[in-house]
Amino acid sequence: YQAKELHSGHSVYDAERDPYGPRRLALINDIRGAIEDEQLLVYYQPKIDTVTGLVKGVEALVRWQHPVHGFIPPNEFIPFCEVSDVIHDLTDYVVVKSLNDTLAWNKAGLDIKVSVNIAARNLMNHSLSEQIQAALTKTSASASILQLEITENDLMHDPERAKTTVKKLSEMGVGLTIDDFGTGYSSLSYLKHLRVQELKIDQSFVIDMLKDENDAVIVRSIIDLAHSLGLQVTSEGVESANILKQLLSYGCEHAQGFHIARPMPATELTSWLKSFNYQKLFEKT
Ligand code: C2E
Ligand code: MG
Ligand code: MG
Ligand code: MG
């Protein structure tokens, strides 16, 4: 942690930016217990096929229902989980929970996969594939229903190591998505040799694409790039009917965003599906 430098050369304590600030320290202390006490909630956000309107999968997004601090979003606690081995337990928890929920949906006749976000530290862990295999064995789930998402930046942390781990997971039948694509630095030759199935375009480009011509160009280029490399592409941050229409015209096959559905608890997915009407997505703004 580096204190913010003032022009005078003096530094000042900035609690907001201090990863070891009092609230954060309290949370760091609580996280292990939270996993054991099942205070972590896994929400799911549907991902749809833009052509057929079918729900292809859901993304698992963790939240923390803290007994004192209340509802805490992932961006407030994942960053400090990622700097210690507690991230391995968190990932285990989310993978097992989402496999169980997805198996229940599959059993009810809903043919969907689940995407789980993983951190750089997970990918750097030599036993990630064994850890994932253990979760699959424990839940009796097929590897084909699981997709792991890793951000472009995290993937580039140690590209060679990442390549080896991704290959192992791919041989097991687990899919890999590069998340927040466009915000990091991966080279095309690296992408070509990586066994991933999907690029997910970062929401920062998608949200403003109707107002900002540069964003529109970036989105369209990523879609074309993905297809040229034989990869599938998902746009996240689809917040309006017009964005969805534009993506459809660009040939983007999968979409996720608040206009389609917000992340929701597992218990709400079935009723959301019953009321979901694909045509209506194009009517309302
Ligand atoms: P992400 O994987 O890129 O997930 C997308 C984030 O965008 C989610 O925020 C989602 O709720 C939000 N989002 C979805 N649609 C829209 C939209 O139309 N507009 C806007 N403005 N936002 C939208 P959330 O749930 O707060 O998660 C934030 C990040 O936390 C995730 O980004 C992911 O990097 C991380 N995260 C969440 N769950 C986990 C987890 O179980 N493990 C790990 N390692 N990271 C996680
Ligand atoms: Mg994600
Ligand atoms: Mg993302
Ligand atoms: Mg993100």
mmCIF file of C-alpha atoms in Angstrom, residues 33-223:
data_model
loop_
_atom_site.group_PDB
_atom_site.id
_atom_site.type_symbol
_atom_site.label_atom_id
_atom_site.label_comp_id
_atom_site.label_asym_id
_atom_site.label_seq_id
_atom_site.Cartn_x
_atom_site.Cartn_y
_atom_site.Cartn_z
ATOM 1 C CA GLY A 33 -15.863 -17.847 8.755
ATOM 2 C CA ALA A 34 -18.226 -16.451 6.135
ATOM 3 C CA ILE A 35 -17.409 -19.285 3.746
ATOM 4 C CA GLU A 36 -17.905 -21.867 6.495
ATOM 5 C CA ASP A 37 -21.150 -20.261 7.704
ATOM 6 C CA GLU A 38 -22.484 -19.999 4.171
ATOM 7 C CA GLN A 39 -22.872 -16.216 4.324
ATOM 8 C CA LEU A 40 -21.814 -16.063 0.695
ATOM 9 C CA LEU A 41 -24.719 -15.896 -1.726
ATOM 10 C CA VAL A 42 -24.354 -16.998 -5.308
ATOM 11 C CA TYR A 43 -26.492 -14.961 -7.724
ATOM 12 C CA TYR A 44 -26.998 -15.912 -11.351
ATOM 13 C CA GLN A 45 -27.273 -13.727 -14.425
ATOM 14 C CA PRO A 46 -28.747 -15.331 -17.565
ATOM 15 C CA LYS A 47 -26.886 -15.263 -20.866
ATOM 16 C CA ILE A 48 -29.056 -15.487 -23.970
ATOM 17 C CA ASP A 49 -28.610 -16.429 -27.603
ATOM 18 C CA THR A 50 -29.365 -13.178 -29.467
ATOM 19 C CA VAL A 51 -30.829 -14.983 -32.485
ATOM 20 C CA THR A 52 -33.093 -17.584 -30.869
ATOM 21 C CA GLY A 53 -33.679 -15.889 -27.525
ATOM 22 C CA LEU A 54 -32.845 -19.140 -25.745
ATOM 23 C CA VAL A 55 -31.102 -18.980 -22.387
ATOM 24 C CA LYS A 56 -27.718 -20.618 -22.979
ATOM 25 C CA GLY A 57 -26.269 -20.309 -19.524
ATOM 26 C CA VAL A 58 -25.922 -18.330 -16.350
ATOM 27 C CA GLU A 59 -22.972 -16.556 -14.777
ATOM 28 C CA ALA A 60 -22.424 -17.139 -11.068
ATOM 29 C CA LEU A 61 -21.747 -13.869 -9.241
ATOM 30 C CA VAL A 62 -20.972 -14.012 -5.550
ATOM 31 C CA ARG A 63 -22.272 -11.599 -2.870
ATOM 32 C CA TRP A 64 -21.625 -11.510 0.843
ATOM 33 C CA GLN A 65 -24.480 -11.201 3.316
ATOM 34 C CA HIS A 66 -22.456 -9.978 6.289
ATOM 35 C CA PRO A 67 -24.134 -10.211 9.731
ATOM 36 C CA VAL A 68 -22.926 -6.693 10.690
ATOM 37 C CA HIS A 69 -22.044 -4.864 7.464
ATOM 38 C CA GLY A 70 -24.961 -6.174 5.417
ATOM 39 C CA PHE A 71 -24.901 -6.868 1.704
ATOM 40 C CA ILE A 72 -21.387 -6.539 0.263
ATOM 41 C CA PRO A 73 -20.745 -6.622 -3.505
ATOM 42 C CA PRO A 74 -17.868 -8.746 -4.876
ATOM 43 C CA ASN A 75 -15.697 -5.792 -5.887
ATOM 44 C CA GLU A 76 -15.424 -4.950 -2.183
ATOM 45 C CA PHE A 77 -14.178 -8.313 -0.946
ATOM 46 C CA ILE A 78 -12.810 -10.329 -3.889
ATOM 47 C CA PRO A 79 -9.725 -8.058 -4.198
ATOM 48 C CA PHE A 80 -8.460 -8.961 -0.757
ATOM 49 C CA CYS A 81 -9.441 -12.616 -1.073
ATOM 50 C CA GLU A 82 -7.252 -12.689 -4.175
ATOM 51 C CA VAL A 83 -4.102 -11.786 -2.266
ATOM 52 C CA SER A 84 -4.311 -14.842 -0.020
ATOM 53 C CA ASP A 85 -5.061 -18.539 -0.334
ATOM 54 C CA VAL A 86 -8.590 -17.912 0.942
ATOM 55 C CA ILE A 87 -9.492 -17.362 -2.739
ATOM 56 C CA HIS A 88 -9.081 -21.132 -3.250
ATOM 57 C CA ASP A 89 -11.789 -21.861 -0.667
ATOM 58 C CA LEU A 90 -14.021 -19.160 -2.103
ATOM 59 C CA THR A 91 -13.673 -20.561 -5.620
ATOM 60 C CA ASP A 92 -14.352 -24.071 -4.314
ATOM 61 C CA TYR A 93 -17.490 -22.845 -2.620
ATOM 62 C CA VAL A 94 -18.804 -20.999 -5.672
ATOM 63 C CA VAL A 95 -17.964 -23.839 -8.091
ATOM 64 C CA VAL A 96 -19.660 -26.524 -5.975
ATOM 65 C CA LYS A 97 -22.732 -24.343 -5.284
ATOM 66 C CA SER A 98 -23.158 -23.398 -8.935
ATOM 67 C CA LEU A 99 -22.688 -26.964 -10.152
ATOM 68 C CA ASN A 100 -25.365 -28.160 -7.723
ATOM 69 C CA ASP A 101 -27.799 -25.421 -8.744
ATOM 70 C CA THR A 102 -27.145 -26.041 -12.438
ATOM 71 C CA LEU A 103 -27.627 -29.800 -12.055
ATOM 72 C CA ALA A 104 -31.030 -29.071 -10.495
ATOM 73 C CA TRP A 105 -31.974 -26.828 -13.448
ATOM 74 C CA ASN A 106 -30.726 -29.458 -15.904
ATOM 75 C CA LYS A 107 -32.820 -32.076 -14.136
ATOM 76 C CA ALA A 108 -35.858 -29.811 -14.493
ATOM 77 C CA GLY A 109 -35.293 -29.804 -18.251
ATOM 78 C CA LEU A 110 -33.378 -26.569 -18.638
ATOM 79 C CA ASP A 111 -30.343 -27.121 -20.836
ATOM 80 C CA ILE A 112 -27.891 -24.537 -19.508
ATOM 81 C CA LYS A 113 -24.244 -24.244 -18.532
ATOM 82 C CA VAL A 114 -22.754 -22.241 -15.696
ATOM 83 C CA SER A 115 -19.882 -19.760 -15.878
ATOM 84 C CA VAL A 116 -17.785 -19.160 -12.769
ATOM 85 C CA ASN A 117 -15.273 -16.324 -12.393
ATOM 86 C CA ILE A 118 -11.812 -17.278 -11.246
ATOM 87 C CA ALA A 119 -8.903 -15.131 -10.104
ATOM 88 C CA ALA A 120 -5.311 -14.975 -11.319
ATOM 89 C CA ARG A 121 -4.243 -16.703 -8.125
ATOM 90 C CA ASN A 122 -6.549 -19.631 -8.932
ATOM 91 C CA LEU A 123 -5.023 -19.960 -12.367
ATOM 92 C CA MET A 124 -1.502 -19.789 -10.952
ATOM 93 C CA ASN A 125 -2.320 -22.564 -8.489
ATOM 94 C CA HIS A 126 -0.674 -25.766 -9.733
ATOM 95 C CA SER A 127 -3.574 -27.852 -8.468
ATOM 96 C CA LEU A 128 -6.429 -25.837 -10.040
ATOM 97 C CA SER A 129 -7.386 -28.674 -12.383
ATOM 98 C CA GLU A 130 -7.363 -31.170 -9.487
ATOM 99 C CA GLN A 131 -9.451 -28.733 -7.437
ATOM 100 C CA ILE A 132 -11.992 -28.416 -10.237
ATOM 101 C CA GLN A 133 -11.974 -32.194 -10.800
ATOM 102 C CA ALA A 134 -12.706 -32.710 -7.094
ATOM 103 C CA ALA A 135 -15.705 -30.353 -7.334
ATOM 104 C CA LEU A 136 -17.000 -32.217 -10.399
ATOM 105 C CA THR A 137 -16.590 -35.565 -8.651
ATOM 106 C CA LYS A 138 -18.225 -34.320 -5.462
ATOM 107 C CA THR A 139 -21.294 -33.043 -7.335
ATOM 108 C CA SER A 140 -21.302 -35.797 -10.033
ATOM 109 C CA ALA A 141 -21.493 -33.037 -12.624
ATOM 110 C CA SER A 142 -20.182 -33.362 -16.153
ATOM 111 C CA ALA A 143 -17.278 -31.047 -16.960
ATOM 112 C CA SER A 144 -19.178 -29.886 -20.029
ATOM 113 C CA ILE A 145 -21.630 -27.810 -17.957
ATOM 114 C CA LEU A 146 -18.806 -25.737 -16.462
ATOM 115 C CA GLN A 147 -17.224 -22.673 -18.017
ATOM 116 C CA LEU A 148 -14.524 -20.746 -16.154
ATOM 117 C CA GLU A 149 -14.073 -17.007 -16.735
ATOM 118 C CA ILE A 150 -10.747 -15.307 -16.318
ATOM 119 C CA THR A 151 -10.048 -11.679 -17.120
ATOM 120 C CA GLU A 152 -7.683 -10.857 -19.942
ATOM 121 C CA ASN A 153 -5.324 -9.120 -17.503
ATOM 122 C CA ASP A 154 -5.239 -12.032 -15.067
ATOM 123 C CA LEU A 155 -4.536 -14.408 -17.923
ATOM 124 C CA MET A 156 -1.545 -12.349 -19.008
ATOM 125 C CA HIS A 157 -0.060 -12.383 -15.515
ATOM 126 C CA ASP A 158 1.974 -15.464 -16.434
ATOM 127 C CA PRO A 159 0.963 -16.430 -19.985
ATOM 128 C CA GLU A 160 2.982 -19.664 -20.182
ATOM 129 C CA ARG A 161 1.651 -21.015 -16.914
ATOM 130 C CA ALA A 162 -1.865 -19.960 -17.894
ATOM 131 C CA LYS A 163 -1.539 -21.818 -21.186
ATOM 132 C CA THR A 164 -0.569 -25.070 -19.434
ATOM 133 C CA THR A 165 -3.444 -24.847 -16.949
ATOM 134 C CA VAL A 166 -5.996 -23.933 -19.605
ATOM 135 C CA LYS A 167 -4.852 -26.927 -21.673
ATOM 136 C CA LYS A 168 -5.361 -29.260 -18.693
ATOM 137 C CA LEU A 169 -8.847 -27.881 -18.006
ATOM 138 C CA SER A 170 -9.738 -28.116 -21.666
ATOM 139 C CA GLU A 171 -8.640 -31.785 -21.763
ATOM 140 C CA MET A 172 -10.960 -32.403 -18.804
ATOM 141 C CA GLY A 173 -13.820 -30.869 -20.797
ATOM 142 C CA VAL A 174 -14.101 -27.599 -18.866
ATOM 143 C CA GLY A 175 -14.551 -24.497 -21.027
ATOM 144 C CA LEU A 176 -12.710 -21.222 -20.669
ATOM 145 C CA THR A 177 -13.855 -17.660 -21.341
ATOM 146 C CA ILE A 178 -11.635 -14.595 -21.488
ATOM 147 C CA ASP A 179 -13.565 -12.021 -19.441
ATOM 148 C CA ASP A 180 -13.416 -8.208 -19.738
ATOM 149 C CA PHE A 181 -11.877 -8.665 -23.163
ATOM 150 C CA GLY A 182 -10.455 -5.515 -24.691
ATOM 151 C CA THR A 183 -9.272 -4.015 -21.406
ATOM 152 C CA GLY A 184 -6.046 -6.004 -21.144
ATOM 153 C CA TYR A 185 -3.135 -6.824 -23.354
ATOM 154 C CA SER A 186 -3.128 -10.203 -25.036
ATOM 155 C CA SER A 187 -1.456 -10.765 -28.350
ATOM 156 C CA LEU A 188 -3.224 -12.455 -31.216
ATOM 157 C CA SER A 189 -0.528 -15.132 -31.518
ATOM 158 C CA TYR A 190 -1.029 -15.955 -27.838
ATOM 159 C CA LEU A 191 -4.809 -16.181 -28.255
ATOM 160 C CA LYS A 192 -4.373 -18.533 -31.192
ATOM 161 C CA HIS A 193 -2.510 -21.043 -29.033
ATOM 162 C CA LEU A 194 -4.778 -20.815 -26.032
ATOM 163 C CA ARG A 195 -7.569 -23.334 -25.732
ATOM 164 C CA VAL A 196 -10.422 -20.993 -24.937
ATOM 165 C CA GLN A 197 -13.933 -21.135 -26.397
ATOM 166 C CA GLU A 198 -15.255 -17.680 -25.746
ATOM 167 C CA LEU A 199 -14.403 -13.992 -25.548
ATOM 168 C CA LYS A 200 -16.561 -11.777 -23.364
ATOM 169 C CA ILE A 201 -16.496 -8.137 -24.425
ATOM 170 C CA ASP A 202 -16.019 -5.789 -21.501
ATOM 171 C CA GLN A 203 -19.124 -3.866 -20.555
ATOM 172 C CA SER A 204 -17.271 -0.537 -20.699
ATOM 173 C CA PHE A 205 -17.266 -0.755 -24.506
ATOM 174 C CA VAL A 206 -20.814 -2.082 -24.807
ATOM 175 C CA ILE A 207 -22.555 0.391 -22.488
ATOM 176 C CA ASP A 208 -21.582 3.451 -24.563
ATOM 177 C CA MET A 209 -21.420 1.911 -28.015
ATOM 178 C CA LEU A 210 -24.410 3.839 -29.361
ATOM 179 C CA LYS A 211 -22.960 7.171 -28.255
ATOM 180 C CA ASP A 212 -19.289 6.560 -28.869
ATOM 181 C CA GLU A 213 -18.276 5.537 -32.372
ATOM 182 C CA ASN A 214 -14.881 4.298 -31.111
ATOM 183 C CA ASP A 215 -16.576 1.908 -28.704
ATOM 184 C CA ALA A 216 -18.800 0.634 -31.515
ATOM 185 C CA VAL A 217 -15.734 -0.016 -33.672
ATOM 186 C CA ILE A 218 -14.014 -1.865 -30.818
ATOM 187 C CA VAL A 219 -17.073 -4.030 -30.154
ATOM 188 C CA ARG A 220 -17.462 -4.904 -33.834
ATOM 189 C CA SER A 221 -13.765 -5.677 -34.199
ATOM 190 C CA ILE A 222 -13.746 -7.998 -31.176
ATOM 191 C CA ILE A 223 -16.778 -9.857 -32.549
#
